[in-house]
């Protein structure tokens, strides 16, 4: 977070506009390099950058497991003063190098996780995990309680109001890990990167909850991590529902209060 002075105007209150400090969520570029070659730039909230890079490489199909990575380190880069906004990843000698043609390189903003890919084929990455056979079962009441648990753990959001969150939960509703970021795709990559480095993939029997909508890219990332269920407090897109249906993943949208919509594989949610 950074703090800036702002002029506060409240039309519902009496008195003149007043100057006060305000906390802003940090947003800085992170360049991901593979074997010293630039692969991607993402606008993210600094923190858990190694997890972000590892999660990104896994969900984009560059690596299959943690053993594909020899080293991943945060580097100073070329900025003055040094911002440590570069992660350099060295892959194993048997791991095919990622495509680095400029027309296929990745540039991701806070709101878009697949910007700059040259074709539909470049967007689509198939998972090696069969989530359709995952026996996960979760009561609707347990699922309905997850957004409040996610929100209660969002410490930075409380001060800035400007971050997305992704939380990994067990079938009993226990929070395993939470990550916040200005980009919802980054928050998901940080969760998956953490799970990858902890040796937890595939994430059989777990639920991924995101604080925004369920897009195609988030559904794809969840599938790549072997997650049988993706839940969102907002709406899914058509492509998200189609991909979840193809994968055999349960897609939950509008998870708010005591209600929810089950778009695919509803048998995993019991009433």
GROMACS .gro file of C-alpha atoms in nm:
model
  271
    1UNK     CA    1   0.000   0.000   0.000
    2UNK     CA    2   0.096   0.362  -0.045
    3UNK     CA    3  -0.053   0.665   0.121
    4UNK     CA    4  -0.159   0.979  -0.067
    5UNK     CA    5  -0.333   1.299   0.041
    6UNK     CA    6  -0.685   1.335  -0.099
    7UNK     CA    7  -0.960   1.594  -0.080
    8UNK     CA    8  -1.265   1.434   0.081
    9UNK     CA    9  -1.607   1.564  -0.028
   10UNK     CA   10  -1.920   1.432   0.141
   11UNK     CA   11  -2.241   1.587   0.012
   12UNK     CA   12  -2.439   1.418   0.288
   13UNK     CA   13  -2.238   1.591   0.560
   14UNK     CA   14  -2.203   1.955   0.654
   15UNK     CA   15  -1.877   2.142   0.635
   16UNK     CA   16  -1.614   2.217   0.376
   17UNK     CA   17  -1.416   1.958   0.178
   18UNK     CA   18  -1.125   1.840   0.387
   19UNK     CA   19  -0.782   1.704   0.308
   20UNK     CA   20  -0.695   1.364   0.453
   21UNK     CA   21  -0.457   1.071   0.385
   22UNK     CA   22  -0.586   0.769   0.195
   23UNK     CA   23  -0.437   0.421   0.145
   24UNK     CA   24  -0.405   0.300  -0.214
   25UNK     CA   25  -0.342  -0.055  -0.330
   26UNK     CA   26   0.000  -0.079  -0.493
   27UNK     CA   27   0.016  -0.160  -0.863
   28UNK     CA   28   0.351  -0.222  -1.032
   29UNK     CA   29   0.468  -0.417  -1.337
   30UNK     CA   30   0.629  -0.757  -1.294
   31UNK     CA   31   0.832  -0.902  -1.578
   32UNK     CA   32   0.857  -1.279  -1.592
   33UNK     CA   33   1.167  -1.405  -1.770
   34UNK     CA   34   1.247  -1.761  -1.869
   35UNK     CA   35   1.615  -1.839  -1.927
   36UNK     CA   36   1.685  -1.464  -1.927
   37UNK     CA   37   1.432  -1.405  -2.208
   38UNK     CA   38   1.126  -1.185  -2.138
   39UNK     CA   39   0.803  -1.387  -2.152
   40UNK     CA   40   0.535  -1.180  -1.982
   41UNK     CA   41   0.465  -0.852  -1.809
   42UNK     CA   42   0.177  -0.834  -1.564
   43UNK     CA   43   0.048  -0.542  -1.362
   44UNK     CA   44   0.025  -0.672  -1.007
   45UNK     CA   45   0.033  -0.588  -0.637
   46UNK     CA   46   0.387  -0.664  -0.514
   47UNK     CA   47   0.414  -0.964  -0.284
   48UNK     CA   48   0.432  -1.343  -0.339
   49UNK     CA   49   0.595  -1.269  -0.676
   50UNK     CA   50   0.763  -1.610  -0.702
   51UNK     CA   51   0.427  -1.779  -0.645
   52UNK     CA   52   0.273  -1.551  -0.907
   53UNK     CA   53   0.538  -1.643  -1.164
   54UNK     CA   54   0.517  -2.016  -1.087
   55UNK     CA   55   0.138  -2.013  -1.101
   56UNK     CA   56   0.142  -1.822  -1.428
   57UNK     CA   57   0.385  -2.065  -1.590
   58UNK     CA   58   0.178  -2.364  -1.478
   59UNK     CA   59  -0.162  -2.228  -1.579
   60UNK     CA   60  -0.029  -2.118  -1.918
   61UNK     CA   61   0.111  -2.465  -1.984
   62UNK     CA   62   0.479  -2.369  -1.980
   63UNK     CA   63   0.553  -2.609  -1.691
   64UNK     CA   64   0.374  -2.918  -1.561
   65UNK     CA   65   0.502  -2.937  -1.205
   66UNK     CA   66   0.748  -2.776  -0.965
   67UNK     CA   67   1.023  -3.014  -1.076
   68UNK     CA   68   1.031  -2.839  -1.415
   69UNK     CA   69   1.180  -2.531  -1.248
   70UNK     CA   70   1.546  -2.532  -1.144
   71UNK     CA   71   1.547  -2.183  -0.992
   72UNK     CA   72   1.310  -1.887  -0.969
   73UNK     CA   73   1.444  -1.568  -0.820
   74UNK     CA   74   1.339  -1.206  -0.781
   75UNK     CA   75   1.586  -0.977  -0.956
   76UNK     CA   76   1.658  -0.606  -0.937
   77UNK     CA   77   1.593  -0.533  -1.303
   78UNK     CA   78   1.720  -0.217  -1.471
   79UNK     CA   79   1.510   0.047  -1.295
   80UNK     CA   80   1.666   0.318  -1.080
   81UNK     CA   81   1.611   0.290  -0.793
   82UNK     CA   82   1.586  -0.088  -0.807
   83UNK     CA   83   1.225  -0.206  -0.773
   84UNK     CA   84   1.282  -0.582  -0.785
   85UNK     CA   85   1.007  -0.615  -1.045
   86UNK     CA   86   1.161  -0.905  -1.238
   87UNK     CA   87   1.132  -1.279  -1.173
   88UNK     CA   88   1.388  -1.487  -1.361
   89UNK     CA   89   1.303  -1.856  -1.400
   90UNK     CA   90   1.543  -2.127  -1.510
   91UNK     CA   91   1.372  -2.437  -1.648
   92UNK     CA   92   1.511  -2.789  -1.645
   93UNK     CA   93   1.707  -2.898  -1.952
   94UNK     CA   94   1.429  -3.133  -2.063
   95UNK     CA   95   1.154  -2.868  -2.044
   96UNK     CA   96   1.065  -2.722  -2.385
   97UNK     CA   97   1.118  -2.345  -2.394
   98UNK     CA   98   0.805  -2.132  -2.416
   99UNK     CA   99   0.715  -1.954  -2.738
  100UNK     CA  100   0.877  -1.610  -2.733
  101UNK     CA  101   0.768  -1.476  -3.070
  102UNK     CA  102   0.656  -1.114  -3.010
  103UNK     CA  103   0.312  -1.182  -3.154
  104UNK     CA  104   0.258  -1.452  -2.892
  105UNK     CA  105   0.414  -1.286  -2.589
  106UNK     CA  106   0.190  -1.205  -2.295
  107UNK     CA  107   0.106  -0.861  -2.166
  108UNK     CA  108  -0.147  -0.862  -1.885
  109UNK     CA  109  -0.315  -0.568  -1.722
  110UNK     CA  110  -0.491  -0.559  -1.387
  111UNK     CA  111  -0.817  -0.654  -1.554
  112UNK     CA  112  -0.709  -0.881  -1.840
  113UNK     CA  113  -0.507  -1.198  -1.802
  114UNK     CA  114  -0.476  -1.308  -2.165
  115UNK     CA  115  -0.416  -0.978  -2.349
  116UNK     CA  116  -0.183  -0.992  -2.645
  117UNK     CA  117  -0.219  -1.356  -2.742
  118UNK     CA  118  -0.229  -1.387  -3.115
  119UNK     CA  119  -0.507  -1.641  -3.163
  120UNK     CA  120  -0.784  -1.845  -3.006
  121UNK     CA  121  -0.547  -2.145  -3.004
  122UNK     CA  122  -0.297  -1.945  -2.796
  123UNK     CA  123  -0.564  -1.878  -2.535
  124UNK     CA  124  -0.673  -2.238  -2.494
  125UNK     CA  125  -0.455  -2.462  -2.277
  126UNK     CA  126  -0.570  -2.808  -2.181
  127UNK     CA  127  -0.520  -2.949  -1.833
  128UNK     CA  128  -0.353  -3.282  -1.759
  129UNK     CA  129  -0.589  -3.333  -1.463
  130UNK     CA  130  -0.925  -3.508  -1.494
  131UNK     CA  131  -1.144  -3.310  -1.254
  132UNK     CA  132  -1.464  -3.473  -1.379
  133UNK     CA  133  -1.389  -3.776  -1.161
  134UNK     CA  134  -1.327  -3.570  -0.846
  135UNK     CA  135  -1.566  -3.692  -0.572
  136UNK     CA  136  -1.589  -3.352  -0.398
  137UNK     CA  137  -1.920  -3.295  -0.221
  138UNK     CA  138  -1.999  -2.980  -0.027
  139UNK     CA  139  -2.319  -2.872   0.148
  140UNK     CA  140  -2.480  -2.558   0.008
  141UNK     CA  141  -2.477  -2.405   0.356
  142UNK     CA  142  -2.099  -2.450   0.378
  143UNK     CA  143  -2.054  -2.297   0.034
  144UNK     CA  144  -2.275  -2.000   0.124
  145UNK     CA  145  -2.053  -1.920   0.422
  146UNK     CA  146  -1.731  -1.895   0.218
  147UNK     CA  147  -1.763  -1.535   0.090
  148UNK     CA  148  -1.784  -1.400   0.445
  149UNK     CA  149  -1.478  -1.604   0.541
  150UNK     CA  150  -1.292  -1.476   0.239
  151UNK     CA  151  -1.388  -1.116   0.312
  152UNK     CA  152  -1.288  -1.146   0.678
  153UNK     CA  153  -0.937  -1.252   0.574
  154UNK     CA  154  -0.885  -0.965   0.327
  155UNK     CA  155  -0.671  -0.743   0.545
  156UNK     CA  156  -0.540  -0.515   0.270
  157UNK     CA  157  -0.885  -0.470   0.117
  158UNK     CA  158  -1.006  -0.331   0.448
  159UNK     CA  159  -0.764  -0.040   0.412
  160UNK     CA  160  -0.773   0.018   0.036
  161UNK     CA  161  -1.099  -0.124  -0.102
  162UNK     CA  162  -0.909  -0.189  -0.423
  163UNK     CA  163  -0.802  -0.553  -0.434
  164UNK     CA  164  -0.941  -0.878  -0.570
  165UNK     CA  165  -0.908  -1.193  -0.364
  166UNK     CA  166  -0.878  -1.565  -0.435
  167UNK     CA  167  -0.918  -1.818  -0.157
  168UNK     CA  168  -0.858  -2.192  -0.151
  169UNK     CA  169  -1.100  -2.382   0.075
  170UNK     CA  170  -1.147  -2.741   0.184
  171UNK     CA  171  -1.479  -2.922   0.149
  172UNK     CA  172  -1.538  -2.845   0.518
  173UNK     CA  173  -1.513  -2.471   0.451
  174UNK     CA  174  -1.167  -2.421   0.603
  175UNK     CA  175  -0.954  -2.152   0.442
  176UNK     CA  176  -0.622  -2.298   0.326
  177UNK     CA  177  -0.465  -1.992   0.167
  178UNK     CA  178  -0.576  -1.648   0.049
  179UNK     CA  179  -0.407  -1.404  -0.185
  180UNK     CA  180  -0.500  -1.046  -0.278
  181UNK     CA  181  -0.401  -0.852  -0.589
  182UNK     CA  182  -0.519  -0.568  -0.812
  183UNK     CA  183  -0.560  -0.834  -1.082
  184UNK     CA  184  -0.798  -1.120  -1.013
  185UNK     CA  185  -0.596  -1.348  -1.243
  186UNK     CA  186  -0.283  -1.261  -1.043
  187UNK     CA  187  -0.455  -1.349  -0.716
  188UNK     CA  188  -0.546  -1.689  -0.861
  189UNK     CA  189  -0.194  -1.745  -0.996
  190UNK     CA  190  -0.051  -1.663  -0.652
  191UNK     CA  191  -0.276  -1.924  -0.491
  192UNK     CA  192  -0.191  -2.187  -0.752
  193UNK     CA  193   0.179  -2.102  -0.745
  194UNK     CA  194   0.178  -2.147  -0.367
  195UNK     CA  195   0.005  -2.484  -0.403
  196UNK     CA  196   0.253  -2.586  -0.673
  197UNK     CA  197   0.555  -2.505  -0.456
  198UNK     CA  198   0.394  -2.682  -0.160
  199UNK     CA  199   0.350  -3.002  -0.363
  200UNK     CA  200  -0.031  -2.992  -0.336
  201UNK     CA  201  -0.127  -3.029  -0.702
  202UNK     CA  202  -0.371  -3.148  -0.817
  203UNK     CA  203  -0.603  -2.963  -0.579
  204UNK     CA  204  -0.844  -3.254  -0.549
  205UNK     CA  205  -1.135  -3.197  -0.313
  206UNK     CA  206  -1.087  -2.819  -0.289
  207UNK     CA  207  -1.289  -2.511  -0.384
  208UNK     CA  208  -1.145  -2.194  -0.533
  209UNK     CA  209  -1.345  -1.882  -0.449
  210UNK     CA  210  -1.285  -1.553  -0.631
  211UNK     CA  211  -1.417  -1.216  -0.522
  212UNK     CA  212  -1.522  -1.100  -0.869
  213UNK     CA  213  -1.669  -1.267  -1.174
  214UNK     CA  214  -1.578  -1.607  -1.316
  215UNK     CA  215  -1.412  -1.554  -1.652
  216UNK     CA  216  -1.280  -1.803  -1.906
  217UNK     CA  217  -0.922  -1.742  -1.795
  218UNK     CA  218  -0.995  -1.810  -1.427
  219UNK     CA  219  -1.183  -2.127  -1.516
  220UNK     CA  220  -0.889  -2.241  -1.725
  221UNK     CA  221  -0.644  -2.167  -1.443
  222UNK     CA  222  -0.860  -2.363  -1.198
  223UNK     CA  223  -0.869  -2.659  -1.435
  224UNK     CA  224  -0.493  -2.648  -1.486
  225UNK     CA  225  -0.453  -2.679  -1.107
  226UNK     CA  226  -0.692  -2.976  -1.088
  227UNK     CA  227  -0.966  -2.790  -0.902
  228UNK     CA  228  -1.310  -2.953  -0.918
  229UNK     CA  229  -1.501  -2.637  -0.820
  230UNK     CA  230  -1.473  -2.266  -0.899
  231UNK     CA  231  -1.707  -2.029  -0.715
  232UNK     CA  232  -1.751  -1.656  -0.770
  233UNK     CA  233  -1.951  -1.390  -0.595
  234UNK     CA  234  -2.042  -1.242  -0.933
  235UNK     CA  235  -2.143  -1.371  -1.275
  236UNK     CA  236  -1.966  -1.621  -1.500
  237UNK     CA  237  -1.916  -1.567  -1.870
  238UNK     CA  238  -2.047  -1.794  -2.145
  239UNK     CA  239  -1.699  -1.927  -2.222
  240UNK     CA  240  -1.635  -1.993  -1.853
  241UNK     CA  241  -1.949  -2.208  -1.835
  242UNK     CA  242  -1.864  -2.390  -2.157
  243UNK     CA  243  -1.510  -2.468  -2.041
  244UNK     CA  244  -1.627  -2.580  -1.696
  245UNK     CA  245  -1.882  -2.807  -1.860
  246UNK     CA  246  -1.616  -2.956  -2.087
  247UNK     CA  247  -1.382  -3.014  -1.792
  248UNK     CA  248  -1.647  -3.159  -1.562
  249UNK     CA  249  -1.586  -2.877  -1.315
  250UNK     CA  250  -1.859  -2.733  -1.093
  251UNK     CA  251  -1.903  -2.362  -1.166
  252UNK     CA  252  -2.086  -2.153  -0.907
  253UNK     CA  253  -2.186  -1.793  -0.965
  254UNK     CA  254  -2.366  -1.520  -0.773
  255UNK     CA  255  -2.260  -1.679  -0.445
  256UNK     CA  256  -2.413  -1.419  -0.217
  257UNK     CA  257  -2.599  -1.450   0.110
  258UNK     CA  258  -2.806  -1.765   0.108
  259UNK     CA  259  -2.832  -1.809  -0.269
  260UNK     CA  260  -2.616  -1.925  -0.555
  261UNK     CA  261  -2.641  -2.039  -0.917
  262UNK     CA  262  -2.493  -2.375  -1.020
  263UNK     CA  263  -2.403  -2.358  -1.389
  264UNK     CA  264  -2.226  -2.692  -1.435
  265UNK     CA  265  -2.186  -3.024  -1.249
  266UNK     CA  266  -2.441  -2.933  -0.979
  267UNK     CA  267  -2.423  -3.279  -0.819
  268UNK     CA  268  -2.127  -3.172  -0.606
  269UNK     CA  269  -2.343  -2.928  -0.406
  270UNK     CA  270  -2.584  -3.092  -0.162
  271UNK     CA  271  -2.887  -2.933   0.002
   0.00000   0.00000   0.00000
